[in-house]
Short mmCIF file of C-alpha atoms and ligand atoms in Angstrom, two decimals:
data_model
loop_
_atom_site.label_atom_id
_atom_site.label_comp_id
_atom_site.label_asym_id
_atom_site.label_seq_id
_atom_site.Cartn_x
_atom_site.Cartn_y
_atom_site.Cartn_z
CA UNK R 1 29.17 13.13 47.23
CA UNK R 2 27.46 15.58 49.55
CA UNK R 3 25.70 19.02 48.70
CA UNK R 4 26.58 21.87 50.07
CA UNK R 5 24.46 25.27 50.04
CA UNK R 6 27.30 28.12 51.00
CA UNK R 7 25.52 31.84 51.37
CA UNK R 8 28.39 34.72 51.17
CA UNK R 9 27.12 38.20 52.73
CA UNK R 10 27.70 41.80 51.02
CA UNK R 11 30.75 42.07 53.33
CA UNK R 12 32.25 39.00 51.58
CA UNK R 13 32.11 40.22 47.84
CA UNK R 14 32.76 43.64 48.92
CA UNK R 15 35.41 44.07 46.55
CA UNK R 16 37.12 42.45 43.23
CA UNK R 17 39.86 40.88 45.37
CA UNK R 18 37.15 39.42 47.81
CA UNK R 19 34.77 38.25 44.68
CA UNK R 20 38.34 36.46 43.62
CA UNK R 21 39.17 35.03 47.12
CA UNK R 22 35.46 33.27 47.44
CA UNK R 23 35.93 31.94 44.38
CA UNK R 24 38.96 30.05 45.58
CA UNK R 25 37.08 28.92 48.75
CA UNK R 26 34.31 27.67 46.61
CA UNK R 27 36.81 25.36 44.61
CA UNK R 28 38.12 24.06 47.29
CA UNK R 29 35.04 22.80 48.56
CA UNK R 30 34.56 21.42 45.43
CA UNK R 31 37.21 19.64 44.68
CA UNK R 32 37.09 18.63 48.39
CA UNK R 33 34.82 16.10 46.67
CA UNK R 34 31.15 18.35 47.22
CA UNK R 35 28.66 19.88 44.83
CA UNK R 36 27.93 23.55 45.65
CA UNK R 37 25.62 25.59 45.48
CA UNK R 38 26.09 29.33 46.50
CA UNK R 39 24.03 32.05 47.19
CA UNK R 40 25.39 35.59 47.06
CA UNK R 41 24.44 39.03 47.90
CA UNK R 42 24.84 42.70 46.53
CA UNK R 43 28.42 43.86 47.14
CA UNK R 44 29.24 45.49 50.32
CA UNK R 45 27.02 48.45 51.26
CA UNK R 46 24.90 48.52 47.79
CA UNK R 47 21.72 47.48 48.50
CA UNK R 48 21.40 50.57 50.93
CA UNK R 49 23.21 53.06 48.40
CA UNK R 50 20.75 52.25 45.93
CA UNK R 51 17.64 52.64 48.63
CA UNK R 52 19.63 56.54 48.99
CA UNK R 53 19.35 56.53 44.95
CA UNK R 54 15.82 55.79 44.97
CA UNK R 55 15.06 58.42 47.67
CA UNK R 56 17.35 60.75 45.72
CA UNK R 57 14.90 60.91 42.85
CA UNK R 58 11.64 59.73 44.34
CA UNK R 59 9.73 61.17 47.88
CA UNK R 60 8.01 57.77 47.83
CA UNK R 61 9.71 54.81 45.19
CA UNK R 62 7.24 52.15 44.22
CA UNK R 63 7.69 48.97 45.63
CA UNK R 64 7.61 46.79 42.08
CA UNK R 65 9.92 49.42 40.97
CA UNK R 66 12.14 49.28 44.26
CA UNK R 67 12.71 45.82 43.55
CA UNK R 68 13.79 46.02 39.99
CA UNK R 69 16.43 47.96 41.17
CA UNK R 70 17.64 46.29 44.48
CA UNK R 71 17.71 43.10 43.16
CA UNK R 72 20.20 44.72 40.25
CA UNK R 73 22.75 44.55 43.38
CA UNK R 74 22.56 40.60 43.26
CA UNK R 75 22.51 40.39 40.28
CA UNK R 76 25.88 42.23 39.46
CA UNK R 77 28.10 39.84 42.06
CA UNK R 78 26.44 36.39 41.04
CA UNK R 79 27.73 37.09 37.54
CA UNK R 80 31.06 38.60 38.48
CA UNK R 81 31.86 35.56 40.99
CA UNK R 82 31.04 33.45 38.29
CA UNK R 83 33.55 34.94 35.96
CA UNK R 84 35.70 34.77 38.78
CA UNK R 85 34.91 30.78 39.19
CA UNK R 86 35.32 30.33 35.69
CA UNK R 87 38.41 32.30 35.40
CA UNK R 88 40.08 29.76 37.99
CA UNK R 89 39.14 26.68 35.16
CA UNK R 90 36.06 25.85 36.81
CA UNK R 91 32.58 25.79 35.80
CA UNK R 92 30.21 27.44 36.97
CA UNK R 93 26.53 29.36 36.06
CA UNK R 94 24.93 32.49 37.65
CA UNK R 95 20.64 32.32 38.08
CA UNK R 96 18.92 35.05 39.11
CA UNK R 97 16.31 34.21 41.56
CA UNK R 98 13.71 33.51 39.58
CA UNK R 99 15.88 31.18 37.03
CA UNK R 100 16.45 30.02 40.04
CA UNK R 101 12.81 28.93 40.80
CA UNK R 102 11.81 31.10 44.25
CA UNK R 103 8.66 31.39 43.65
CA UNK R 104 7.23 34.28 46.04
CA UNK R 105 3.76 36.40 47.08
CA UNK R 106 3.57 39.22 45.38
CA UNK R 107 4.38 41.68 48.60
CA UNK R 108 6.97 43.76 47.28
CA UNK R 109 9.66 44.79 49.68
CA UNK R 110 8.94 41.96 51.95
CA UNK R 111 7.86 38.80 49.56
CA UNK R 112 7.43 34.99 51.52
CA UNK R 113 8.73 32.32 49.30
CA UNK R 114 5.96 29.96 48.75
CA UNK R 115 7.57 27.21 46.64
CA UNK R 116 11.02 26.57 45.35
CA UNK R 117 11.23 24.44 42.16
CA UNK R 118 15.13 24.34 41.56
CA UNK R 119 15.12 22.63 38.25
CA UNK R 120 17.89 24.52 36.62
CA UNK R 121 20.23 24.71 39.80
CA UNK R 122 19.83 20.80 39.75
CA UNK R 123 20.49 20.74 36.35
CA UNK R 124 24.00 22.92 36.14
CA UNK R 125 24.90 21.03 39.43
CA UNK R 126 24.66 17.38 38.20
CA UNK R 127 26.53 18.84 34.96
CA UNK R 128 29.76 19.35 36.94
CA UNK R 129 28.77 23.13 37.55
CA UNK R 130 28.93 25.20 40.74
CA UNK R 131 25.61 26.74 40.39
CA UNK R 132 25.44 30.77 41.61
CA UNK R 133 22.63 32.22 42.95
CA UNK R 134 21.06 35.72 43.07
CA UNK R 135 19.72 36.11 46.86
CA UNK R 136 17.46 38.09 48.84
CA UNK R 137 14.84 38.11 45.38
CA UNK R 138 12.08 35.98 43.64
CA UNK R 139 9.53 35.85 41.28
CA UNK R 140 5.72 36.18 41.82
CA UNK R 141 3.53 34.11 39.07
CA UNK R 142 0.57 36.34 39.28
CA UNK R 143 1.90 39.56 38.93
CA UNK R 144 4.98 38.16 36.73
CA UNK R 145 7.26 40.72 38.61
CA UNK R 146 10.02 39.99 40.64
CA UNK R 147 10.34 40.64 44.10
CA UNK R 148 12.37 40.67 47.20
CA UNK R 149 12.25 38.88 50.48
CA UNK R 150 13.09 41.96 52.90
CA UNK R 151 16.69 43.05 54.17
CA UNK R 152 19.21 40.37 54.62
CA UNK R 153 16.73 37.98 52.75
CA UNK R 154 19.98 36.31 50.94
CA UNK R 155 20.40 33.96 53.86
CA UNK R 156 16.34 33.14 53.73
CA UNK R 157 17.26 32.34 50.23
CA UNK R 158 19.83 30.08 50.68
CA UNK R 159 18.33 27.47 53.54
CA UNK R 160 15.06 27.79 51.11
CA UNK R 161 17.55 26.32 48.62
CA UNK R 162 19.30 23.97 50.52
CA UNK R 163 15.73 22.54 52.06
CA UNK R 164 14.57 22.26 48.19
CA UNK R 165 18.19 20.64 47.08
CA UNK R 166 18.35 18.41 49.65
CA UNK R 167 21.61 19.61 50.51
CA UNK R 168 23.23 18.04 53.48
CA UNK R 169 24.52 21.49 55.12
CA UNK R 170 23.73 25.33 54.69
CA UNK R 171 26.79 27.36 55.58
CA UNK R 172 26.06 31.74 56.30
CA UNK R 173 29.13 32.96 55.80
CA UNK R 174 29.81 36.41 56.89
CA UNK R 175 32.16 38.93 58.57
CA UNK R 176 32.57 37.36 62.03
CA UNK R 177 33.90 33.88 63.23
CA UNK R 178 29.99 32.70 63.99
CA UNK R 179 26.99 33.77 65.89
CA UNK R 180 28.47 35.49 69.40
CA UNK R 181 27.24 36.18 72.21
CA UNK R 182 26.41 40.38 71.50
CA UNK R 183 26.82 41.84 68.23
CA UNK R 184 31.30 41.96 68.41
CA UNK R 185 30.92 45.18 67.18
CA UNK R 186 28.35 47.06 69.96
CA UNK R 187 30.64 44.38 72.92
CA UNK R 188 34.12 43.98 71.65
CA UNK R 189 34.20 40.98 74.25
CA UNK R 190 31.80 39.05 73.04
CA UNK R 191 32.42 35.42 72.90
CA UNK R 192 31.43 32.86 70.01
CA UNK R 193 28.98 30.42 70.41
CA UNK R 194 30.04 26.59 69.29
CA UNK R 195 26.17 25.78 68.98
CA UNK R 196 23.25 27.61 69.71
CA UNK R 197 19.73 25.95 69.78
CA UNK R 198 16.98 27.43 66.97
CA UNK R 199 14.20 28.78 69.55
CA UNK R 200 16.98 31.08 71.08
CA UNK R 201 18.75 31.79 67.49
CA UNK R 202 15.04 32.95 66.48
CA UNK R 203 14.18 34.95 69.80
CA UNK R 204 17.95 36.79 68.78
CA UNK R 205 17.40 37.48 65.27
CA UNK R 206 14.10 38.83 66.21
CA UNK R 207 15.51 41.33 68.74
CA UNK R 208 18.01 42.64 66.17
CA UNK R 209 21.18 40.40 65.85
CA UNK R 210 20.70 40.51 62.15
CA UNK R 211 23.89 37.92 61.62
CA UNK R 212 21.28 36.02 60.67
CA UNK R 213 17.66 36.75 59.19
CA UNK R 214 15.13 35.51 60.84
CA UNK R 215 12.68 33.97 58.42
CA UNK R 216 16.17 31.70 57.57
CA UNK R 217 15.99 30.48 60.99
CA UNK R 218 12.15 30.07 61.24
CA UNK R 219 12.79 28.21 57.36
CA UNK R 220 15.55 26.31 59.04
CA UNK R 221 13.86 24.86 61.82
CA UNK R 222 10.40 23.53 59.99
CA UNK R 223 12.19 22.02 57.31
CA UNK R 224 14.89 20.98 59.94
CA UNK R 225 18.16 22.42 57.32
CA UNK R 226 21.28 22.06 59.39
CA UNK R 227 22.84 25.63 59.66
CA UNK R 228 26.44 26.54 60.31
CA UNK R 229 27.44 30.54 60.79
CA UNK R 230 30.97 31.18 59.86
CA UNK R 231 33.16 33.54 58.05
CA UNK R 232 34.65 34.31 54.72
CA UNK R 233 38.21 35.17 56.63
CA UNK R 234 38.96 32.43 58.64
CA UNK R 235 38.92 28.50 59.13
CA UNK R 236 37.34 28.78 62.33
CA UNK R 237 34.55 25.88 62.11
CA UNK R 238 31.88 28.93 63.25
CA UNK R 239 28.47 28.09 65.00
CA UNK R 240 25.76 25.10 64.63
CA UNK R 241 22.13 26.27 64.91
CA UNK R 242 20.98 23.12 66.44
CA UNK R 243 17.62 22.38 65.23
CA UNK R 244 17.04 19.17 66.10
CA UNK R 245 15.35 18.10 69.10
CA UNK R 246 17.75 15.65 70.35
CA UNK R 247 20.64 17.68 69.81
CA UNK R 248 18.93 20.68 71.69
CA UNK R 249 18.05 18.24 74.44
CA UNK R 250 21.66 17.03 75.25
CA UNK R 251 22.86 20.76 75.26
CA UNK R 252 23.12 22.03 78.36
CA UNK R 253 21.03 25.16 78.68
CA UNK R 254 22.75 28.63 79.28
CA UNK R 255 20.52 30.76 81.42
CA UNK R 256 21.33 33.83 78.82
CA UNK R 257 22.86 32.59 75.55
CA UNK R 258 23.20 36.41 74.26
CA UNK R 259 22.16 39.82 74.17
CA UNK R 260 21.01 41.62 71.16
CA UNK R 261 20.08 45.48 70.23
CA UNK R 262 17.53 46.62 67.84
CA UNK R 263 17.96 50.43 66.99
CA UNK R 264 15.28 50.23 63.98
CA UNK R 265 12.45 51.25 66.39
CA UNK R 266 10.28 53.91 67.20
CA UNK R 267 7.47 54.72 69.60
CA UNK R 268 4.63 56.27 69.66
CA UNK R 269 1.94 57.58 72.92
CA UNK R 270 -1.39 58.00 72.20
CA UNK R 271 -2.51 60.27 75.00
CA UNK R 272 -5.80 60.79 76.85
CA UNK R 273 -8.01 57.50 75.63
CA UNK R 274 -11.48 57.09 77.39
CA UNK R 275 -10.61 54.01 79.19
CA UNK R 276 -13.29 52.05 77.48
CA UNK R 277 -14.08 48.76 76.24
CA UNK R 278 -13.15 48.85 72.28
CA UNK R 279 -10.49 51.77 71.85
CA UNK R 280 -7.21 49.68 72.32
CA UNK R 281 -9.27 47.82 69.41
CA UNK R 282 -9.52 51.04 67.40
CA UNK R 283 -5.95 52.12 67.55
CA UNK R 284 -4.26 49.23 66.53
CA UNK R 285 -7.00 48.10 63.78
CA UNK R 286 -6.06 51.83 62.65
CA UNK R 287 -2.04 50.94 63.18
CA UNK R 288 -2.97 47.59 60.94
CA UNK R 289 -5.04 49.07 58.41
CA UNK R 290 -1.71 51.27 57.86
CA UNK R 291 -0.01 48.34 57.16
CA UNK R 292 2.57 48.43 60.23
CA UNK R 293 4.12 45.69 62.26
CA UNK R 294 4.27 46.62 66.43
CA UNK R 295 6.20 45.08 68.83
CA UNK R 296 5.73 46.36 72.25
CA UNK R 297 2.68 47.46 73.74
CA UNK R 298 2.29 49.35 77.11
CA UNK R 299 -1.02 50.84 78.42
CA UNK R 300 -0.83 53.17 81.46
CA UNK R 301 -3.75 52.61 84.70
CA UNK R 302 -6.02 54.88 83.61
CA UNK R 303 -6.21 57.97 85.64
CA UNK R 304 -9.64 60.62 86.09
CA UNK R 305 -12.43 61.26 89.08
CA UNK R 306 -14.37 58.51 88.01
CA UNK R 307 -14.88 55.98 85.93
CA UNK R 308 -17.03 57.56 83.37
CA UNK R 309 -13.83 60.40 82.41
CA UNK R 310 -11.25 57.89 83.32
CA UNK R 311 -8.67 57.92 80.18
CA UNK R 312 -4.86 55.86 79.49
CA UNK R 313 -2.29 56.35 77.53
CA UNK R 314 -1.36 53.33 74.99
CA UNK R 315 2.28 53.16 74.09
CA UNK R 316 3.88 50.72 71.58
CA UNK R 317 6.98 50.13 69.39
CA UNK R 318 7.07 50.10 65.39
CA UNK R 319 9.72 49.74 62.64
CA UNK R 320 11.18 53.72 61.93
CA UNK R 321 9.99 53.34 58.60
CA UNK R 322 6.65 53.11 59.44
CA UNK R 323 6.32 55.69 61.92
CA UNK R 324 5.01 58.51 59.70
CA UNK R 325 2.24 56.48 58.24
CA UNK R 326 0.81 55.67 61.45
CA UNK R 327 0.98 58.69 62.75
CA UNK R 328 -0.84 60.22 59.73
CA UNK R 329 -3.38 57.07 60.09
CA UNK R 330 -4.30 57.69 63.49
CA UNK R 331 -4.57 61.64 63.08
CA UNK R 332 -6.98 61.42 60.73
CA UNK R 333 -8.97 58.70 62.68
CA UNK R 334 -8.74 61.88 65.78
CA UNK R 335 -12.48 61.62 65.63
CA UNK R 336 -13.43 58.17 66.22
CA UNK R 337 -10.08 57.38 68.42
CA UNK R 338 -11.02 60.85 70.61
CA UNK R 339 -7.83 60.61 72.03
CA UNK R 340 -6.23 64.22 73.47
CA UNK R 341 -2.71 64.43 72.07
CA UNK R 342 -0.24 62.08 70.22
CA UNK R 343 3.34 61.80 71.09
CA UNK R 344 6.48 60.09 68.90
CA UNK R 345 9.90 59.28 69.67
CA UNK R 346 12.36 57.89 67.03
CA UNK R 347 15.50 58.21 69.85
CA UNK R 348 14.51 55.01 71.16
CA UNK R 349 16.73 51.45 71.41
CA UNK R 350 15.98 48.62 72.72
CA UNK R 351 17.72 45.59 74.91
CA UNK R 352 17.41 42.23 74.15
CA UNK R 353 18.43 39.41 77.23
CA UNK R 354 17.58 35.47 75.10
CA UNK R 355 18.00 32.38 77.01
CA UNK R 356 16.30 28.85 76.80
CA UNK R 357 17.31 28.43 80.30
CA UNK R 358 15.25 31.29 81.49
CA UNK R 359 12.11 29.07 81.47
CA UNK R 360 13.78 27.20 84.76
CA UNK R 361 15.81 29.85 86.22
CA UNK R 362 14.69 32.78 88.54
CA UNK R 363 16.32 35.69 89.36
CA UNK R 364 17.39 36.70 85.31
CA UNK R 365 14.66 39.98 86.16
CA UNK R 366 16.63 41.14 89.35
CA UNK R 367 20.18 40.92 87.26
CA UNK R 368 18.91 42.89 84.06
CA UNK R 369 17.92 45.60 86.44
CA UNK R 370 20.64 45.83 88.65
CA UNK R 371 22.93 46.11 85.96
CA UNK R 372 20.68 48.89 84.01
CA UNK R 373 20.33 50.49 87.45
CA UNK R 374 24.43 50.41 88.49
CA UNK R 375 25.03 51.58 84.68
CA UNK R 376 22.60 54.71 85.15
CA UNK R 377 20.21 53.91 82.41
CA UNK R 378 16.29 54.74 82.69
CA UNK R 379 13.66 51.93 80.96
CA UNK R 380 10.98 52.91 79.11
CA UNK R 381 9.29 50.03 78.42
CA UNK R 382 9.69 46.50 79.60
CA UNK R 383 8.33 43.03 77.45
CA UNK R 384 9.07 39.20 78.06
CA UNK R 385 8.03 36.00 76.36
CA UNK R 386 9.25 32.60 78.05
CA UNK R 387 12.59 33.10 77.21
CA UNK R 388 13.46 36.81 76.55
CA UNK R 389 13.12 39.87 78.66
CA UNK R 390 13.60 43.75 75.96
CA UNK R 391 13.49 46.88 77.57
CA UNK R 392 13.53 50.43 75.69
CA UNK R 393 16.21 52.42 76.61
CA UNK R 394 17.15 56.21 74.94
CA UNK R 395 19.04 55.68 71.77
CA UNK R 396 22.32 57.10 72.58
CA UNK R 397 22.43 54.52 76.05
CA UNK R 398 21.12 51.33 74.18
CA UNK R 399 25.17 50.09 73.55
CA UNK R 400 26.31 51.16 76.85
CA UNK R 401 23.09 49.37 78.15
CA UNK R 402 24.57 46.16 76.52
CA UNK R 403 27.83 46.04 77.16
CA UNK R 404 26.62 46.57 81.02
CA UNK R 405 24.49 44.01 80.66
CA UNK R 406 26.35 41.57 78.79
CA UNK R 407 28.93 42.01 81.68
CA UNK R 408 26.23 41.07 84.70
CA UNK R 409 25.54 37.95 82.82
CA UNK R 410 28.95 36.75 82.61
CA UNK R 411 29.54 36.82 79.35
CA UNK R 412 32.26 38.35 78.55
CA UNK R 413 35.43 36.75 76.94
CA UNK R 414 39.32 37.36 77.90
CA UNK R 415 39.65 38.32 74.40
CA UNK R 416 38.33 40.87 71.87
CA UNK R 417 35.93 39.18 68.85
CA UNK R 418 37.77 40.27 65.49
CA UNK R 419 35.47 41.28 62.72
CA UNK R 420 36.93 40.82 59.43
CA UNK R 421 35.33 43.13 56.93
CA UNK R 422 32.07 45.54 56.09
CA UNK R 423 31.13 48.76 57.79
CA UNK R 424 28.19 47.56 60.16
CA UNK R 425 25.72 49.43 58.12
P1 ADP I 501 26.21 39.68 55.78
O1 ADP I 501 26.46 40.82 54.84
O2 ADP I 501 27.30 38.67 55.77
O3 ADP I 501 24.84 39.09 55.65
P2 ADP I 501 25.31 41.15 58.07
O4 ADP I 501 25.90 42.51 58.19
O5 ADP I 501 23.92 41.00 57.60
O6 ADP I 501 26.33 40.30 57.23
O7 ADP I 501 25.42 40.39 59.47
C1 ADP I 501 26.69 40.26 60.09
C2 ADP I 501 26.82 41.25 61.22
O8 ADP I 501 25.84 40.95 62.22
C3 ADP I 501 28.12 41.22 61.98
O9 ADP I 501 29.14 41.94 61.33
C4 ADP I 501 27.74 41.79 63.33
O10 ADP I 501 28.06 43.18 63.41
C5 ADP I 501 26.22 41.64 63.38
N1 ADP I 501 25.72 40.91 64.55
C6 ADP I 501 24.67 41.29 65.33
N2 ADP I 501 24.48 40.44 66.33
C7 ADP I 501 25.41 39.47 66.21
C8 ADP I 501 25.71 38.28 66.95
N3 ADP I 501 25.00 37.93 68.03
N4 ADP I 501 26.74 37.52 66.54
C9 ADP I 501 27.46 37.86 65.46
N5 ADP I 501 27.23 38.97 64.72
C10 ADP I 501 26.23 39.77 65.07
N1 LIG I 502 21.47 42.70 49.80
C1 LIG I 502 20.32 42.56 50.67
C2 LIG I 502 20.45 43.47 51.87
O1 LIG I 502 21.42 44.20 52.00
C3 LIG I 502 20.07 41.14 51.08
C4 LIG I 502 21.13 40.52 51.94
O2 LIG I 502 22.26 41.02 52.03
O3 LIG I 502 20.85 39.48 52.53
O4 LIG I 502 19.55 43.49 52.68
MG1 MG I 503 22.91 39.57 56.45
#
C-alpha cells in the first residue's frame, strides 16, 4: 500500500461544491488501494480578506495575533472537507497544524519548521482514516503560540509531511494543469512542463511563479520528496519536479525552461553617498537591522571632481511591505549614512528568464534584450546568477515585458493554457 501526501490550494475548496468534489477525489485515491494524507488551505481568497480585516481595525496587527487569526482560514476547510469525507461513508480526521506535530521557530508571519513529529497523522492513517491537515501553520514550543510559515506555506507543509510520513509521492494540486512555462494567466500561451528539474523550479518560485512556494521546493530537494504539480479539475498527470540527480541528468536541458514575474517589489535610491570604504556597509546593516529582505542591488560609478567629494547612488529591491520601514530606518540614520536625498518607487516589476541550460549556452543576454528593446520597454535594473537573468521594468510594462519575452524564447504553445478556478489574487 503506498502513501500519498495530496496538498489542495484555496482555489480548490473555494466553495461547498468544490470542498464536496475533493472529497470524492480523495476517495478515490483511497480506495485506489493508497493511504492519504491531505493538506488543505483557507478557502479561496480568505487568507487575504482576513489580512484586509486585520488592517480594518488595526494600523499595525501583531504578528502572534495575526496568526491566530489567519490560521482560523485553515482551520475552517480541514474540518468542513472532513465532514464532507465522512459524509461520503468514509473516515476521516481533521488536525490542525500543531495536532499535527509542525513544530516551528517562533517568527511569526514567516515561521521555519524545525521538526515534524507526525504521531497522530500516523496514528488516524494506520486506523483506516484519511488524515486532514491544517496548512500553511505550526506550533512554536517556546513561546507555546502558533504560528505560520509565510504566504502559500500550505504546500511547505505538505512535502514537510510527506518527508516525515515517508510517503512515496507529494501531489500540489491547484488551479492549472501543472507548472507552465509563464504564469497562464500573465501568457495565455504558455505551455506545461512534463518535468522540470528542482534548481530551475527553485530559481522560478523565487522570481515570483508562486504555483509553488519556494521553501516546498528547497524542503523537497534536501529531503529528496518526489513532487508532482497538478490540478483539482482535470486528469491531466501535471508536472514532476525532478529532484533527483540522475533523473535531472538524463533530461535534456532547455536553454530557458520559463519566465516568471514578481510584482511584490519595490525600490529604493539612496542618493549622494561619499564613495567611501564602509557606507554600502552602513546602509544595508541599517536595511537589516529593519528587518528587511533585498534582492537586487545596483551602485552607480561614483561621480564628483575628485576623489575626496566623489559620491554614488546605491539602488536595491525589497518586498512592498517593507518599504516604509526602511525608509523610516535609513532617515533617521541621515546622520551617520550622510547621504543627500532618498528616492522610492513602488511602480516597479520585475522579469524573470530561468534556465539550467544557460550555464552552457551563450547568447540568452542578446535575446532578452532584443526582445525588451523591439517591445519598447526601458530596464531599470539588471541581476543574474548562473542560471537566471531579472530585470526591473515599470509596473504597468512588466506583463507585456513577458509575454514579449516568452515569445523570443520560443515558448509559446499553439494553444491557450486553461485555468480552472480562483481569481489570481
Ligand atoms: P493554490 O491556491 O492552489 O496554492 P496559487 O494561487 O498559490 O494556488 O498558485 C497557482 C497560481 O500560480 C496559478 O493559478 C497561476 O496563476 C500562478 N502561476 C505563476 N507562475 C506559474 C507557472 N509558471 N506555472 C503555473 N502557474 C503559475
Ligand atoms: N492560505 C495561505 C495563503 O493564502 C497559505 C496557502 O494558501 O498556502 O497564503
Ligand atoms: Mg499556493
Amino acid at each position: 500500500m503506498a502513501l500519498v501526501v495530496q496538498k489542495y490550494g484555496g482555489s480548490s475548496v473555494g466553495d461547498a461544491e468544490k470542498i464536496k468534489h475533493v472529497a470524492r477525489r480523495i476517495i478515490d485515491t483511497q480506495n485506489a488501494g493508497n493511504q492519504v494524507c491531505v493538506v488543505v488551505s483557507a478557502m479561496g481568497d480568505t487568507t487575504d480578506e482576513l489580512l484586509d480585516l486585520a488592517n480594518q481595525v488595526s494600523t499595525n496587527p501583531e504578528g502572534r495575533e495575526l496568526d491566530m487569526l489567519l490560521t482560523a482560514g485553515e482551520r475552517i476547510s480541514m474540518a468542513l472537507l472532513s465532514m464532507a469525507i465522512n459524509d461520503l461513508g468514509a473516515k476521516s480526521l481533521s488536525f490542525t497544524g500543531s495536532q499535527a506535530g509542525i513544530i516551528t521557530d517562533e517568527v511569526h508571519g514567516n515561521a521555519r519548521i524545525a521538526e515534524v513529529t507526525p504521531d497522530r497523522v500516523a496514528e488516524a492513517l494506520d486506523g483506516g482514516n484519511i488524515a486532514i491537515v491544517a496548512g500553511f501553520q505550526g506550533f512554536n514550543r517556546d513561546s507555546k503560540d502558533i504560528t505560520t510559515l509565510g504566504r502559500g506555506g500550505s504546500d511547505t507543509t505538505a512535502v514537510a509531511l510527506a518527508a516525515a510520513l515517508n510517503a512515496d509521492v507529494c501531489e500540489i494540486y491547484s488551479d492549472v494543469d501543472g507548472v507552465y512555462t509563464a504564469d497562464p494567466r500573465v501568457v495565455p500561451t504558455a505551455q506545461k512542463l512534463d518535468v522540470i528539474d528542482v534548481e530551475s523550479m527553485l530559481e522560478l518560485a523565487a522570481a515570483g511563479a508562486k504555483i509553488l512556494h519556494i521553501r516546498a521546493v528547497e524542503f523537497a530537494r534536501r529531503h529528496k520528496v518526489d513532487l508532482r504539480v497538478r490540478s483539482t479539475f482535470s486528469n491531466d498527470p501535471g508536472t514532476i519536479v525532478l529532484s533527483d540527480e540522475d533523473g535531472v541528468n538524463q533530461m535534456e536541458e532547455s536553454v530557458v525552461s520559463g519566465v516568471a514575474t514578481d510584482k511584490s517589489q519595490a525600490k529604493i535610491t539612496v542618493i549622494g553617498i561619499p564613495d567611501i570604504p564602509g557606507k554600502a556597509a552602513a546602509v544595508f546593516t541599517t536595511v537589516a537591522e529593519a528587518g528587511a529582505n533585498i534582492d537586487m542591488i545596483v551602485q552607480n560609478t561614483p561621480t564628483g571632481s575628485d576623489v575626496t567629494d566623489a559620491v554614488s547612488d546605491i539602488t536595491f529591491t525589497l518586498p512592498k511591505g517593507d518599504l516604509k520601514k526602511v525608509l523610516d530606518a535609513l532617515a533617521q540614520n541621515r546622520g551617520v549614512l550622510s547621504y543627500r536625498e532618498l528616492e522610492s518607487d513602488e511602480q516597479i516589476g520585475k522579469l524573470s528568464v530561468v534556465g539550467a541550460g544557460m550555464r552552457t549556452h551563450s547568447g540568452v543576454s542578446a535575446i532578452l534584450f532584443r526582445a525588451l528593446a523591439e517591445a519598447g520597454i526601458n530596464v531599470e535594473m539588471i541581476s543574474t546568477s548562473e542560471i537566471r537573468i531579472s530585470v526591473i521594468t515599470s509596473l504597468d510594462q512588466v506583463d507585456d515585458a513577458a509575454r514579449a519575452v516568452h515569445k523570443a524564447f520560443d515558448l509559446d504553445g499553439d494553444n491557450e493554457a486553461i485555468v480552472y478556478a480562483g481569481t489570481g489574487r
